[in-house]
Amino acid sequence: MSALQTLAAAVQIKGNLGSIGYGLAAIGPGVGVGIIFGNGTQAMARQPEAAGLIRANQILGFVLCEALALIGLVMPFVYPYK
């Protein structure tokens, strides 16, 4: 396949590339939420008396991670592919 044919195939891509970008952007918050809840569960198992404080910090971290995911969801609509 020549370079011109490759370029022509790339130009014919149809669809919203923002959805691909969001799919890639959702990986980070997904990993972050897993780390937050995994480490929070370990911390509560080690210090059950501090479970309330740990849970509050866990929820705060979860909210911040999910805010990043929502920003990633909105950005393709704000800056559409032209």
Short mmCIF file of C-alpha atoms in Angstrom, two decimals:
data_model
loop_
_atom_site.label_atom_id
_atom_site.label_comp_id
_atom_site.label_asym_id
_atom_site.label_seq_id
_atom_site.Cartn_x
_atom_site.Cartn_y
_atom_site.Cartn_z
CA MET A 1 0.00 0.00 0.00
CA SER A 2 1.51 3.29 -1.03
CA ALA A 3 1.65 6.40 1.12
CA LEU A 4 -1.05 8.03 -1.01
CA GLN A 5 -3.43 5.11 -0.50
CA THR A 6 -2.76 5.18 3.25
CA LEU A 7 -3.52 8.89 3.36
CA ALA A 8 -6.71 8.38 1.34
CA ALA A 9 -7.82 5.63 3.74
CA ALA A 10 -7.15 7.89 6.72
CA VAL A 11 -9.19 10.70 5.19
CA GLN A 12 -12.17 8.38 4.70
CA ILE A 13 -12.49 7.68 8.43
CA LYS A 14 -15.98 8.65 9.44
CA GLY A 15 -17.46 9.16 12.88
CA ASN A 16 -16.72 11.25 15.86
CA LEU A 17 -13.11 11.02 16.92
CA GLY A 18 -14.12 12.66 20.20
CA SER A 19 -15.77 9.42 21.28
CA ILE A 20 -12.47 7.60 20.83
CA GLY A 21 -10.77 10.31 22.84
CA TYR A 22 -13.31 9.96 25.63
CA GLY A 23 -12.81 6.21 25.68
CA LEU A 24 -9.11 6.74 26.19
CA ALA A 25 -9.71 9.51 28.73
CA ALA A 26 -11.98 7.24 30.81
CA ILE A 27 -9.10 4.86 31.52
CA GLY A 28 -7.42 7.25 33.97
CA PRO A 29 -10.40 7.89 36.25
CA GLY A 30 -11.28 4.19 36.17
CA VAL A 31 -7.83 3.25 37.41
CA GLY A 32 -7.94 6.07 39.96
CA VAL A 33 -11.25 4.90 41.43
CA GLY A 34 -9.91 1.36 41.71
CA ILE A 35 -6.80 2.54 43.54
CA ILE A 36 -8.84 4.77 45.87
CA PHE A 37 -11.26 2.06 46.96
CA GLY A 38 -8.60 -0.65 47.11
CA ASN A 39 -6.33 1.37 49.37
CA GLY A 40 -9.29 2.64 51.40
CA THR A 41 -10.40 -0.92 52.10
CA GLN A 42 -6.88 -1.86 53.18
CA ALA A 43 -6.65 1.17 55.43
CA MET A 44 -9.99 0.39 57.11
CA ALA A 45 -8.89 -3.21 57.64
CA ARG A 46 -5.68 -2.03 59.33
CA GLN A 47 -7.30 0.73 61.43
CA PRO A 48 -11.00 0.08 61.95
CA GLU A 49 -11.26 2.95 64.45
CA ALA A 50 -10.42 5.46 61.69
CA ALA A 51 -13.02 4.09 59.26
CA GLY A 52 -15.12 7.28 59.28
CA LEU A 53 -12.21 9.55 58.35
CA ILE A 54 -10.92 7.10 55.75
CA ARG A 55 -14.37 6.77 54.18
CA ALA A 56 -14.77 10.56 53.99
CA ASN A 57 -11.42 10.91 52.23
CA GLN A 58 -12.29 7.98 49.99
CA ILE A 59 -15.52 9.65 48.86
CA LEU A 60 -13.72 12.95 48.22
CA GLY A 61 -11.14 11.18 46.04
CA PHE A 62 -13.90 9.34 44.20
CA VAL A 63 -15.74 12.60 43.47
CA LEU A 64 -12.59 14.23 42.09
CA CYS A 65 -11.86 11.23 39.84
CA GLU A 66 -15.40 11.17 38.54
CA ALA A 67 -15.28 14.92 37.86
CA LEU A 68 -12.34 14.26 35.53
CA ALA A 69 -14.37 11.59 33.74
CA LEU A 70 -17.32 13.96 33.31
CA ILE A 71 -15.04 16.69 31.96
CA GLY A 72 -13.70 14.13 29.48
CA LEU A 73 -17.28 13.30 28.48
CA VAL A 74 -18.18 16.96 27.84
CA MET A 75 -15.05 18.03 25.96
CA PRO A 76 -15.88 16.28 22.65
CA PHE A 77 -19.13 18.27 22.55
CA VAL A 78 -17.44 21.56 23.43
CA TYR A 79 -14.66 21.12 20.86
CA PRO A 80 -16.20 18.98 18.08
CA TYR A 81 -14.07 17.39 15.39
CA LYS A 82 -14.14 19.50 12.24
#
